[in-house]
Backbone as a ProteinNet text record, in pm:
[ID]
protein_1_A
[PRIMARY]
MKPFKNKLAVTIVLLSVAFCGMIIYSLQSDANGISSSVSTVVSPLQKIVYNINSRVKETVDFFLNFSEVKLENEELKKKNTKLANELIEYESLKDEVERLREALNFTESKNNYKYVGVNIIGYSGNSLSDGYIIDKGSNDGIDKNMVVVSSKGLVGKVTKVASNFAIVQSILNENIAVAVMDQQTREATGVLQGLSDKKDNNMTVVYNLPISSDVKEGDIIITSGLGKIYPKEIPVGTVVSVEEDNVRVMKSAVVEPFVNFNEVEELFVVIPNSNIDEIEYD
[TERTIARY]
-826.9	-842.7	-854.4	-885.8	-999.6	-816.2	-810.8	-630.1	-644.6	-600.9	-489.3	-646.2	-768	-855	-837.8	-800.4	-806.7	-683.6	-564.8	-487.2	-488.3	-471.9	-542.2	-606.4	-741.4	-843.5	-777.4	-630.8	-574.7	-487.3	-442.8	-278	-368.9	-522.6	-592.7	-613.2	-672.1	-633.4	-507.7	-400.8	-343.8	-284.1	-236.2	-270.6	-313	-450.9	-526.1	-534.4	-500.7	-466.9	-326.5	-190.8	-87.1	-186.7	-207.4	-285.8	-328.9	-457.5	-441.7	-442.5	-333.7	-249.5	-135.8	-97.9	-26.5	-76.4	-195.2	-322.7	-331.5	-312	-355.8	-182.9	-87.6	37.7	7	24.3	72.4	-20.2	-200.8	-260.6	-270.5	-203.4	-100.5	24.4	132.4	243	135.3	76.1	55.7	-57.9	-53.9	-196.9	-66.4	46.3	149.1	156.9	237.7	288.3	131.8	66.9	-14.3	-50.3	-39.3	-33.9	100.1	185.3	319.6	297.2	281	286.5	132.3	7.7	-80.6	5.1	77.5	127.3	215.6	288.4	397.1	279.1	268.6	197.9	117.4	25.7	-77.3	-26.9	105.8	249.8	224.2	319.6	319.9	131.8	55.8	-93.5	-86.2	-50.7	-118.5	-65.2	41.4	169.2	125.4	38	38.2	-134.4	-235.1	-331.1	-316.6	-163.7	-219.9	-148.9	10.7	23.1	-114.6	-155.2	-246.7	-370.3	-440.1	-559.5	-463.3	-285.5	-242.7	-257.7	-180.8	-269.4	-354.5	-499.5	-588	-606.5	-579	-612.5	-501.5	-416.3	-320.8	-420.3	-472.5	-459.7	-664	-757.3	-885.7	-810.7	-745.4	-702	-640.3	-548.2	-500.4	-606.9	-741.2	-809	-913.6	-947	-1038.3	-909.3	-825.4	-706.5	-698	-703.6	-740.8	-837.2	-945.3	-1114.6	-1088	-994.1	-1049.2	-942.4	-824.1	-745.8	-830	-862.7	-952.3	-1028.8	-1126.4	-1220.1	-1142.1	-1000	-1011.2	-917.7	-878.9	-861	-915.3	-1033.1	-1092.3	-1278	-1255.6	-1241.8	-1147.3	-1008	-913.8	-868.4	-953.3	-944	-1046.5	-1204.8	-1317.4	-1285.5	-1219.9	-1201.1	-1080.6	-1034.6	-860	-932.4	-1026.3	-1127.9	-1244	-1272.7	-1344.8	-1257.6	-1142.8	-1042.9	-994.5	-978.6	-958.7	-1007.5	-1177.5	-1258.2	-1288.6	-1238.4	-1321.2	-1159.2	-1060.4	-947.8	-961.7	-1026.8	-1086.4	-1148.1	-1285.4	-1305.7	-1341.4	-1256.7	-1133.7	-1106.2	-977.6	-913.9	-951.6	-1118.4	-1238.2	-1229.7	-1269.9	-1371.7	-1234.4	-1127.2	-1001.9	-1015.8	-1043.2	-979.3	-1116	-1247.4	-1314.6	-1312.9	-1243.8	-1317.1	-1211.9	-1085.4	-949.8	-1010.8	-1085.7	-1134.7	-1229.6	-1299	-1397	-1341.9	-1265	-1187.4	-1135.4	-1043.7	-963.8	-1105.6	-1258.2	-1281.6	-1337.5	-1422.4	-1488.5	-1386.7	-1225.9	-1103.5	-1127.1	-1108.7	-1107	-1250.5	-1358.8	-1454.4	-1478.6	-1418.5	-1415	-1339.6	-1188.1	-1139.9	-1168.5	-1170.6	-1375.4	-1472	-1508.8	-1628.3	-1735.8	-1612.8	-1798.6	-1842	-1885.5	-1944.8	-1997.2	-2101	-2141.4	-2159.4	-2122.4	-2071.6	-2200.7	-2224.3	-2242.5	-2168	-2241.3	-2118.1	-2199	-2155	-2209.3	-2112.6	-2189.4	-2101.2	-2109.9	-2024.4	-2004.3	-2067.3	-2148.7	-2231.3	-2243	-2038.7	-2061.5	-1948.7	-1889.3	-1808.4	-1790.7	-1812.7	-1923.9	-1788.1	-1723.8	-1636.7	-1508	-1463.1	-1379.1	-1223	-1195.2	-1091.1	-1127.3	-1033.6	-1090.2	-1036.6	-1014.7	-985.9	-1114	-1226.9	-1369	-1514.7	-1462.4	-1483.6	-1577.8	-1671.4	-1811.1	-1904.2	-1974.7	-2123.2	-2170.9	-2269.6	-2247.5	-2417.1	-2439.5	-2541.4	-2624.7	-2613.1	-2690	-2687.7	-2813.4	-2781	-2905.3	-3019.2	-3071.7	-3137.2	-3173	-3283.9	-3211.2	-3106.6	-3019.4	-2966.2	-3001	-2922.5	-2751.6	-2748.3	-2601.8	-2673.4	-2581.7	-2561.8	-2480.2	-2469	-2352.2	-2221.6	-2076.8	-2022	-1905.9	-2001.9	-1999.5	-1847	-1745	-1650.6	-1696.1	-1573.1	-1625.6	-1431.1	-1467.5	-1298.6	-1359.2	-1223.7	-1234.4	-1149.6	-1140.6	-1072.6	-898.3	-874.7	-723.1	-732.1	-808.2	-728.7	-861	-866	-926.4	-943.2	-1129.3	-1102	-1134.9	-1271.6	-1268.1	-1374.9	-1506.3	-1619.7	-1716.4	-1856.4	-1979.1	-1990.9	-2032.6	-2011.1	-2118.1	-2265.6	-2369.1	-2460.5	-2561.3	-2709.7	-2743.8	-2892.5	-3000.6	-2974.6	-3238.1	-3280.5	-3209.8	-3157.5	-3168.9	-2978.8	-2938	-2788.7	-2655	-2516.7	-2479.2	-2341.4	-2313.4	-2148.2	-2007.7	-1931.4	-1795.1	-1786.1	-1604	-1527.6	-1397.5	-1330.9	-1184.9	-1073	-955	-874.4	-789.6	-750.1	-718.4	-756.7	-817.6	-923.4	-870.2	-777.6	-733.3	-775.9	-924.4	-1013.1	-1092.5	-1036.2	-1072.5	-957.3	-972.2	-936.8	-855.2	-818.3	-818.7	-680.5	-728.1	-636.7	-537.6	-454.9	-367.2	-248.7	-166.2	-52.7	4.8	144.6	286.9	245.3	190	251.8	314	457.4	561.4	645.6	540.3	600.9	482.3	335.2	272.3	215.8	235.9	276.5	148.3	35.5	-94.4	-132	-37.2	-86.9	-92.9	-62.3	-23.9	-213	-259.1	-387.6	-305	-338	-352	-458.3	-418	-526.3	-476.9	-502.2	-485.5	-374.5	-239.1	-179.1	-232.3	-192.8	-247.5	-154.7	-41.5	31	-48.1	-59.2	-96.7	-154.8	94.8	132.2	124.8	74.5	76.8	30.2	-138	-284.6	-370.2	-260.6	-277.8	-210	-154.8	-103.3	-119.5	-62.8	-142	-66.3	-52.5	84.4	-21.6	90.6	111.1	140.7	56.2	85.7	102.6	177.2	166.2	293.5	358.5	430.5	598.9	597.8	669.1	826.8	915	1042.4	1147.7	1052.5	1180.9	1098.4	976.2	918.1	1002	1065.2	1058.6	980.5	892.7	875.9	981.7	975	1106.7	1008	1034.4	1023.4	982.5	879.6	822.5	741.1	760.2	616.8	514.1	381.4	288.4	227.1	131.2	21.1	-124.4	-138.1	-334	-373.7	-543.2	-601.4	-575.3	-603.2	-521.3	-733.9	-817.2	-920.7	-979.5	-852.9	-952.1	-982.9	-1083.9	-1193.1	-1268.6	-1330.6	-1460.4	-1570.8	-1442.5	-1547.1	-1509.5	-1327	-1192.6	-1186.5	-1278.6	-1251.2	-1089.4	-1022.2	-893.5	-813.5	-759.6	-610.5	-684.3	-726.7	-772.3	-682.3	-622.7	-488.6	-445.4	-394.3	-379	-309	-185.5	-71.7	30.6	138.4	268.5	346.6	455.1	577.1	676.2	650.5	720.9	825.1	799.3	897.1	895.1	919.4	1006.5	1036.5	949.7	1078.2	1032.8	1140.2	1098.3	1092.6	1024.7	983.6	1026	1159.5	1257.6	1193.6	1087.2	1027.6	925	870.7	765.8	744.5	886.9	934.8	858.1	839.3	735.3	744.9	768.4	766.4	599.2	656.4	556.7	584.5	485.4	524.1	494.8	550.2	377.5	389.3	253.9	194.3	119.7	159.3	159.2	-27.8	-148.6	-209.2	-269.3	-299.7	-272.6	-397.1	-518.8	-642.6	-595.1	-561.6	-517.1	-653.5	-702.5	-835.8	-847.9	-814.2	-800.3	-894.3	-881.8	-918.8	-1080.4	-1085.8	-1128.4	-1264	-1353.5	-1487.1	-1590	-1495.9	-1610.6	-1634.4	-1680.5	-1645.1	-1761.4	-1723.4	-1821.7	-1801	-1896.2	-1967.9	-1979.4	-1874.7	-1892.8	-2003.7	-2136.6	-2155	-2137.8	-2105.1	-2133.6	-2309.7	-2266.3	-2345.2	-2364.8	-2399.4	-2470	-2437.1	-2528.7	-2501.6	-2407.2	-2387.2	-2256.9	-2242.8	-2253	-2278.5	-2226.7	-2248.1	-2133.4	-2095.8	-2046.8	-1943.6	-1818.2	-1723.8	-1634.9	-1572.9	-1349.7	-1392.3	-1227.6	-1201.4	-1043.1	-937.8
13167.1	13060.3	12943.3	12950.6	12807.8	12699.9	12755.3	12661.7	12615.3	12654.8	12659.3	12575.8	12618.6	12495.7	12318.7	12314.5	12168.6	12105.5	12245.8	12079.7	12078.1	12201.4	12122.5	12004.9	12016.7	11836	11754.9	11764.8	11687	11630.2	11738.9	11691.8	11633.6	11601.1	11585.7	11474.2	11422	11269	11193	11226.8	11130.3	11131.2	11243.5	11201.3	11095.4	11064.3	11067.3	10830	10838.1	10743	10681.9	10742.6	10680	10620	10716.3	10713.4	10527	10484.8	10365.7	10321.4	10328.2	10261.4	10209.6	10282.6	10273.9	10173.1	10222.2	10077	10022.5	10011.4	9848	9807.7	9834.2	9766.4	9737.7	9744	9805.9	9683.8	9719	9582.2	9434	9433.8	9317.8	9270.3	9343.4	9304.2	9248.5	9304.6	9266	9164.9	9115.9	9003.9	8916.5	8962.3	8826.9	8797	8899	8818.4	8766.5	8771.8	8700.5	8595.5	8566.8	8425.5	8373.7	8420.5	8331.6	8314.4	8359.5	8301.5	8239.2	8260.9	8130.4	8012.5	8023.2	7881.5	7862.8	7935.8	7875.3	7743	7795.5	7754	7626.5	7661.7	7560	7468.7	7445.4	7330.9	7237.3	7224.3	7109.2	6995.9	7112.4	7040.8	7004.4	6966.8	6954.8	6856.8	6863.3	6735.1	6611	6649.7	6557.3	6499.9	6618.5	6533.4	6425.2	6463.3	6415.3	6304.4	6272.3	6119.2	6049.8	6090.9	6054.8	5961	6069.8	5990.2	5864.1	5883.9	5812.5	5657.1	5634.7	5538.2	5467.5	5564	5521.6	5413.2	5543.9	5447.5	5289.1	5324.5	5248.2	5065.2	5101.2	4958.1	4976.1	5104	4988.6	4913.5	4923.8	4950.3	4723.5	4773.7	4548.4	4526.9	4586.5	4481.2	4428.8	4521.2	4478.3	4398.5	4389.2	4267.3	4160.2	4158.4	4067.4	3984.3	4065.4	4003.4	3966.7	3981.5	3906.4	3802.9	3844.9	3725.3	3575.7	3572.6	3469.8	3493.3	3572.5	3501.9	3371.6	3434.5	3313.3	3190.9	3172.8	3087	2976.3	3028	2945.7	2892.8	2960.7	2918.2	2762.7	2798.8	2658.2	2602.6	2631.3	2522.1	2439.4	2521.1	2383.2	2321.5	2348.6	2328.4	2208.5	2217.8	2069.1	1961	2043.7	1914.9	1783.1	1905	1826.7	1721.1	1788.9	1697.3	1598.2	1606.8	1519.7	1401	1443.5	1288.8	1200.5	1374.7	1278.6	1155	1224.7	1069.1	961.6	966	924.4	763.8	902.2	805.2	686.7	767.1	716.6	551.8	582.9	495	333.6	451.8	322	297.6	338.3	237.3	194.8	234.9	151.4	15.7	1.1	-143.6	-175	-137.8	-192.7	-313.5	-191.3	-323	-360.1	-361.2	-463	-595	-591.8	-671.9	-746.7	-706.7	-756	-801.5	-806.9	-822.3	-972	-958.7	-1117.8	-1203.8	-1124.1	-1237.4	-1308	-1206.4	-1243.2	-1372.9	-1394.7	-1462.3	-1549.2	-1539.4	-1685.3	-1736	-1717.9	-1800.1	-1826.4	-1832.3	-1815.4	-1934.2	-1916.2	-2059.1	-2172.4	-2194.6	-2269.7	-2271.5	-2326.9	-2287.9	-2450	-2525.6	-2625.7	-2594.4	-2518.7	-2505.9	-2388.8	-2286.2	-2215.7	-2135.2	-2060.3	-1907.1	-1790.1	-1819.2	-1700.9	-1625.1	-1483.1	-1348.4	-1349.5	-1308.8	-1343.5	-1157.7	-1083.8	-947.4	-978.9	-960.5	-953.3	-866.7	-947.8	-835.8	-820.6	-961.2	-951.7	-1022.8	-1041.5	-1080.7	-1255.1	-1332.9	-1452.3	-1445.5	-1436.3	-1346.3	-1293.7	-1306.6	-1159	-1162.5	-1268.9	-1248	-1328.1	-1278	-1355	-1525.9	-1600.6	-1707.3	-1750.2	-1701	-1756.7	-1721.2	-1638.9	-1640.4	-1462.7	-1559.2	-1358.4	-1465	-1338.4	-1410	-1370.7	-1410.3	-1344.6	-1360.8	-1199.4	-1191.6	-1335.7	-1430.2	-1506.1	-1619	-1706.9	-1880.7	-1975.9	-2025.4	-2126.5	-2102.4	-2009.3	-1942.5	-1907.7	-1857.1	-1823.2	-2019.2	-2070.6	-2217.6	-2229.4	-2152.9	-2198	-2330.4	-2407.9	-2526.6	-2569.6	-2603.8	-2577.6	-2677.1	-2617.5	-2740.6	-2684	-2588.4	-2520.3	-2448.5	-2383.4	-2402.9	-2231.2	-2137	-1987.3	-1940.6	-1840	-1793.3	-1665.1	-1627.3	-1500	-1452.3	-1340.1	-1387.8	-1420.7	-1458.6	-1464.6	-1632.2	-1652.5	-1787.1	-1801	-1903.8	-2069.9	-1909.8	-1874.8	-1843.2	-1936.6	-2025.3	-2128.3	-2204.5	-2238	-2328.6	-2272.4	-2330	-2302.5	-2369	-2317.9	-2406.6	-2384.2	-2325.8	-2268.2	-2203.5	-2245.9	-2188	-2196.4	-2038.7	-2015.9	-2006.9	-1941.4	-1888.7	-1763.9	-1704.6	-1573.6	-1537.6	-1615.5	-1588.3	-1666	-1700.4	-1778.9	-1774.1	-1857	-1825.6	-1930.7	-1866.4	-1878.1	-1901.1	-2023	-1994.3	-2039.8	-1959.5	-1899.3	-1999.4	-2040	-2120.9	-2056.1	-1972.1	-1985.6	-2011.3	-2075.3	-2161.8	-2261.6	-2309.9	-2465.7	-2575.5	-2537.7	-2640.7	-2693.2	-2577.1	-2675.5	-2696.9	-2835.2	-2932.3	-2884.8	-2901.8	-2843.2	-2934.9	-3067.9	-3152.7	-3116	-3062.7	-2972.6	-3017.5	-2965.3	-3053.8	-2934.7	-2961.7	-2834.1	-2859.6	-2725.5	-2732.8	-2781.7	-2752.8	-2791.6	-2901.5	-2966.6	-3156.9	-3251.4	-3167.6	-3209	-3336.2	-3383.7	-3410.9	-3427.4	-3545.3	-3451.3	-3557.4	-3502.5	-3605.8	-3493.8	-3351.3	-3310.1	-3238.1	-3148.1	-3076.4	-3013.8	-2869.6	-2749.6	-2746.6	-2656.7	-2596	-2394.4	-2377.7	-2314.7	-2224.9	-2197.9	-2115.7	-2115	-2196.1	-2196.5	-2100.8	-2095.3	-1973.2	-1861.4	-1862.4	-1629.4	-1553.1	-1544.3	-1443.5	-1420.6	-1490.2	-1533.5	-1602.6	-1493.9	-1596.3	-1565.5	-1466.4	-1472.9	-1561.3	-1665.3	-1782.8	-1963	-2007.1	-2181.6	-2266	-2389.9	-2482.7	-2605.6	-2675.1	-2755	-2864.2	-2972.8	-3100.1	-3215.5	-3346	-3471	-3458	-3377.3	-3351	-3463.9	-3610.5	-3730.2	-3645.4	-3683.9	-3602.5	-3632.1	-3706	-3650	-3592.6	-3531	-3435.3	-3312	-3169.8	-3146.9	-3008.5	-2999.3	-2887.9	-2833.5	-2640.7	-2556.1	-2419.9	-2328.3	-2205	-2128.2	-2070.7	-1994.1	-2055.4	-2185.2	-2278.8	-2281.7	-2330.2	-2244.1	-2309.2	-2406.1	-2456.9	-2423	-2537.1	-2552.6	-2639	-2683.5	-2840.6	-2938.9	-3024	-3125.2	-3184.3	-3129	-3235.7	-3318.8	-3397.4	-3500.3	-3437.7	-3565.4	-3582	-3510.7	-3460	-3455.9	-3341.3	-3236	-3049	-2955	-2966.9	-2865.3	-2863.7	-2833.8	-2820.3	-2854	-2952.1	-2881.5	-2791.6	-2808.6	-2683.4	-2520.8	-2467.2	-2408.8	-2339.3	-2166.3	-2106.6	-2133.9	-2163.2	-2146	-2046.5	-2058.3	-1937	-2019.2	-1949	-1931.3	-2043.1	-2134.2	-2171.1	-2074	-2019.2	-1927.5	-2000.4	-2108.3	-2212.7	-2295.7	-2385.4	-2554.5	-2596.6	-2728.8	-2717.1	-2898.8	-2998.2	-3111	-3178.1	-3252.5	-3302.5	-3434.1	-3439	-3598.1	-3719.7	-3647.6	-3733.2	-3844	-3754.6	-3801.1	-3771.6	-3822.4	-3824.4	-3780.4	-3683.7	-3573.8	-3416.6	-3346.3	-3216.7	-3114.6	-3065.2	-2941.9	-2778.6	-2735.4	-2570.2	-2416.4	-2402.6	-2309.5	-2190.1	-2167	-2152.7	-1975.8	-1820.1	-1682.4	-1737.4	-1712.5	-1727.1	-1626.7	-1610.8	-1513.9	-1481.3	-1460.9	-1463	-1347.6	-1130.1	-1061.2	-1073.6	-1117	-1181.5	-1018	-930.2	-812.9	-726.2	-773.8	-648.1	-760.3	-840	-954.7	-835.4	-885.2	-791.1	-888.4	-890.4	-998.8	-1151.9	-1239.1	-1439.8	-1462	-1551.6	-1656.2	-1771.4	-1798.6	-1919.3	-2069.7	-2155.2	-2265.9	-2345.3	-2390.7	-2407.9	-2566.9	-2688.9	-2781.9	-2748.7	-2821.1	-2942.4	-2980.7	-3107.3	-3181.9	-3208.2	-3341.2	-3244.9	-3323.9	-3215.3	-3183.7	-3318	-3417.3	-3542.6	-3645.8	-3576.9	-3690	-3605.4	-3565.5	-3456.3	-3584.3	-3502.5	-3666.1	-3516.7	-3530	-3369.8	-3484.8	-3377.6	-3491.4	-3489
-1175	-1057.2	-1079.3	-1197.6	-1205.9	-1263.2	-1374.2	-1410	-1195	-1094.2	-976.6	-907.4	-951.6	-862.8	-964.4	-1090.4	-1120.2	-1131.7	-1134.3	-1035.6	-886.5	-824.7	-739.6	-631.7	-750	-781.1	-838.2	-930.3	-1028	-852.5	-800.3	-660.2	-560.8	-506.8	-403.1	-449.9	-610.1	-630	-649.5	-704.2	-688.7	-573.3	-490.7	-369.7	-232.4	-298.2	-238.1	-286.9	-398.5	-434.7	-404.8	-365.3	-339.5	-195.4	-98.5	5.4	21.1	-70.2	-26.5	-85	-196.1	-213.6	-103.8	-28.8	56.2	193.1	148.9	281.3	268.7	126.6	107.5	184.4	55.6	69.1	230.2	359.4	522.1	551.8	495.8	535.4	522.1	318.1	250.5	398	401.1	468.3	611.3	677.2	751.7	809.7	678.5	687.1	631.1	590.6	544.2	685.1	772	862.1	992.7	962.2	1090.9	993.8	866.8	820.6	839.8	824.7	923.1	976.5	1102.1	1227	1321.2	1253.9	1202.6	1158.7	1002.1	951.5	1082.4	1129.4	1167.6	1293.7	1338.8	1461.5	1399.9	1362	1276.7	1218.4	1090.7	1049.2	1143.9	1150	1360.7	1445.2	1383.8	1416.4	1276.4	1187.6	1095.4	1064.7	1067.1	1063.1	1164	1267.7	1378.2	1363	1305.6	1167.9	1105.2	1012.5	952.8	946.7	1057.1	1053.9	1162.3	1190.3	1270.5	1176.8	1103	969.1	861.4	822.6	844.6	835.2	987.6	1101.2	1022	1117.2	1127.9	974.7	866.5	763	716.1	763.1	780.5	827	954.9	1066.1	967.5	933.2	873.2	746	691.9	541.9	564.7	694.7	707.9	822.8	784.3	873.8	760	691.6	558.9	457.1	499	318.3	491.8	599.7	613.2	609.2	681.2	658.6	480.3	395.3	266.9	271.5	283.4	370.8	425.4	560.2	622.3	561.3	451.2	402.6	323.9	182	126.4	181.2	323.2	349.4	433.3	428.4	501.5	388.3	259.4	119.9	71.4	60.6	63.2	197.2	257.3	381.5	328.9	270.8	241.6	108.1	-22.8	-87.6	-97	23.2	45.3	151.9	210.6	269.8	205.3	105.9	7.1	-85.1	-129.1	-183.9	-56.1	36.6	59.9	70.9	91.9	172.7	32.1	-114.1	-228.7	-246.7	-192.9	-238.8	-122.6	-16.2	68.2	41.8	-71.7	-125.2	-222.1	-345.6	-429	-418.6	-298.7	-252.5	-197.7	-93.2	-61.3	-210.2	-236.6	-373.1	-510.6	-392.5	-572	-459.4	-346.1	-262	-274.1	-295.5	-287	-494.8	-579.6	-696.8	-704.2	-594.7	-629.5	-559.2	-417.3	-341.1	-444.7	-425.3	-517.8	-740.5	-736.6	-889.4	-797.5	-665.3	-672.7	-617.3	-553.5	-524.7	-648.6	-758.8	-871.9	-978.5	-926.7	-988.6	-916.9	-746.5	-699.3	-695.1	-646.6	-739.3	-882.3	-913.1	-1112.8	-1118.4	-1047.5	-1026.4	-910.1	-878	-873.2	-859.3	-1004.6	-1002.5	-980.7	-983	-915.4	-828.5	-772.3	-641.7	-640.8	-551.7	-542.9	-476.1	-428.2	-381.6	-320.9	-203.5	-92.6	-73.8	-100.1	-14.8	90.2	233	369.8	387	445.7	586.7	745.8	815.7	915.4	1006.3	1066.1	1205.5	1327	1376.6	1493.7	1540.6	1649.5	1764.8	1754.3	1796.7	1876.1	1985.9	1974.8	2202.6	2143.6	2218.3	2285.7	2211.7	2091.3	2019.9	1857.2	1786.7	1631.6	1654.1	1765.7	1672.8	1714.9	1843.1	1801.4	1736.6	1593.6	1507.5	1413.9	1399.2	1321.4	1348	1346.4	1307.5	1179.6	1091.1	970.9	934.8	789	844.6	766.5	727.4	676.3	736.5	737.1	814.5	673	807.4	710.1	583.3	653.5	492.2	455.3	364	229.1	179.3	213.6	226.2	338.3	363.1	491.3	569.1	691.9	697.4	753	890.9	957.2	893.8	905.6	862.8	724.4	673	545.3	539.6	430.7	429.3	448.9	491.8	424.9	407.6	307.5	213.2	250.5	204.6	122.9	41.4	-87.6	-179.3	-193.1	-26.1	-44.1	5.2	79.5	129.9	199.6	244.7	405	488.6	517.5	666.1	784	748.1	846	823.5	939.3	880.2	959.7	871.8	999.5	1120.6	1258.5	1332.4	1396.8	1362.6	1425.4	1371.5	1291.3	1225.3	1324.9	1200.2	1276.1	1121.5	1182.2	996.1	922.8	1030.1	959.9	964.2	1023.3	1063.9	1086.6	1101.8	1138	1228	1254.4	1358.8	1286.5	1256.4	1144.1	1210.3	1257.6	1352.4	1218.1	1296.3	1188.3	1265.3	1142	1175	1238.4	1358.9	1420.4	1557	1522.1	1662.2	1629.4	1775.5	1758.4	1793.8	1816.8	1818.1	1622.2	1602.2	1417.6	1385.9	1284.5	1242.3	1108.2	958.1	879.6	824.8	666.4	674.9	523.8	551.1	465.1	415.3	302.3	247.5	156.2	218.5	115.4	-78.6	-93.6	-247.9	-313.4	-280.7	-324.2	-296.6	-182.3	-169.8	-154.5	-216.3	-245.1	-65.9	32.7	142.3	145.7	195.2	230.6	310.8	467.8	623.9	709.5	652.9	812.3	829.2	981.3	1016.7	1064.2	1037.1	1049.2	1144.8	1264.8	1338.5	1375.6	1451.6	1530.8	1621.3	1662.9	1776.1	1898.4	2018.8	2133.1	2198.7	2118.9	2190.2	2209.4	2251.1	2241.8	2199.8	2225.3	2150.9	2011.6	1921.9	1844.2	1727	1788.6	1822.1	1681.3	1570.3	1447.1	1380.9	1394.5	1340	1348.4	1262.6	1186.6	1242.4	1274.7	1293.5	1257.1	1174.3	1096.2	1160.1	1252	1312.5	1245.5	1236.5	1233.5	1063.8	1003.2	901.7	962.8	892.6	901.9	911.6	959.8	989.9	862.9	760.6	657.6	532.7	642.1	539.6	468.7	368.2	328.2	303.5	397	440.3	455.6	369.5	472.2	476.4	538.5	517.8	378.8	371	281.8	191.3	185.4	96.9	99.4	21	80.4	78.6	210.1	243.1	185.7	165.5	84.3	197.6	104.8	175.9	113.5	169.1	97.9	57	130.3	40.9	89.5	232.9	283	400.5	460.4	572	532.1	335.3	320.6	426.2	389.6	471.2	305.7	303	237.7	161.1	77.6	-67.6	-110.8	-202.2	-258.8	-249.7	-228.6	-260.5	-310.9	-113.6	-63.4	-50.1	-86.5	-8.7	155.7	206.7	383.5	449	299.6	379.5	387.8	461.4	398.7	530.3	541.2	625.6	625.7	843.9	882.7	890.9	933.6	1044.2	1051.5	1074.8	1062.3	1192.7	1280.2	1437.1	1440.2	1538.1	1450.2	1541.7	1623	1757.3	1755.9	1818.1	1800.6	1879.6	2016.5	2110.9	2032.9	1965.7	1858.5	1715.6	1703.6	1532.1	1401.9	1425.8	1343.7	1285.1	1270.8	1225.7	1234.9	1306.3	1226.8	1233.2	1152.9	1082.3	1111.8	1141.3	1150	1086.2	1062.4	894.9	924.5	900.9	912.4	738.9	787.1	709.8	606.5	447.6	351.9	450.5	465.7	518.9	640	617.9	812.1	832.5	942.3	1029.6	1096	1145.4	1133.5	1090.8	944.8	876.2	711.6	775.6	699	665.6	527.5	515.7	383.5	307.6	248.5	235.8	279.8	281.9	211.9	169	110.7	187.4	141.1	194.9	88.3	116.3	-41.5	35.1	-106.4	-86.5	-235	-148.8	-305	-298.7	-463.1	-514.5	-530.9	-405	-367.8	-257.1	-141	-40.1	88.2	242.5	195.7	283	357.3	376.8	269.9	156.7	35.3	-37.5	-46.9	-148.9	-60.8	-220.4	-224.3	-281	-241.3	-312.1	-336.3	-521.2	-571.2	-453.9
[MASK]
++++++++++++++++++++++++++++++++++++++++++++++++++++++++++++++++++++++++++++++++++++++++++++++++++++++++++++++++++++++++++++++++++++++++++++++++++++++++++++++++++++++++++++++++++++++++++++++++++++++++++++++++++++++++++++++++++++++++++++++++++++++++++++++++++++++++++++++++++++++++++

């Protein structure tokens, strides 16, 4: 009986193991089926969520990059503005140096006079021909009828003086008369005045030229020194046209001044080394 019991026990154990194996296999098969079904349902949802996450990430990255680009753009704008301002300052300084160099050359070429630098602080009328108000007067040695020049040439003369300012009438004014001559022909009979034609109010005209005068377009007009006011050989301008007056038997010449009266900056009052009423020019 004992061997039989042992065989029965072994058989029962083997059957139990086999049965457990079958149960486990069955459970795994069911689990795989459920997993497959769940995967079938979940996969599209995962795809949607993934796409949404990708879009959100792309949007966030865009705004982060946009902020960086915007910041860089603002920095570049600031640098460009700074460079533009530095360029403007450089050009302004270069122009000022050039004007001062020309002024120095002008004053050194006529060193028998004293030159007082003045600034324009206003206008004495409604047009350039009415003249300028300068920031120096009798306290600085300025007197009536003193000549005013720039580095380019003749500007005009002082017509009124106060203690700390003066009024300068420019050669554009038809009431100002300047004795001039043609630098080429050396004829010293002309009188320069402002052109009364308001369409050309930045022009001057030389009257009283002999009908036989050789003055022509392109000639340089300078002061002649006659009249005891304007020193000799101050540049005035260039002849742009010549007209004949057969009735008066004379010529006249329209002259464009060397001085641009729209852009006058540095002015100099010419102070003679002797009394202005006694001075004689060459």
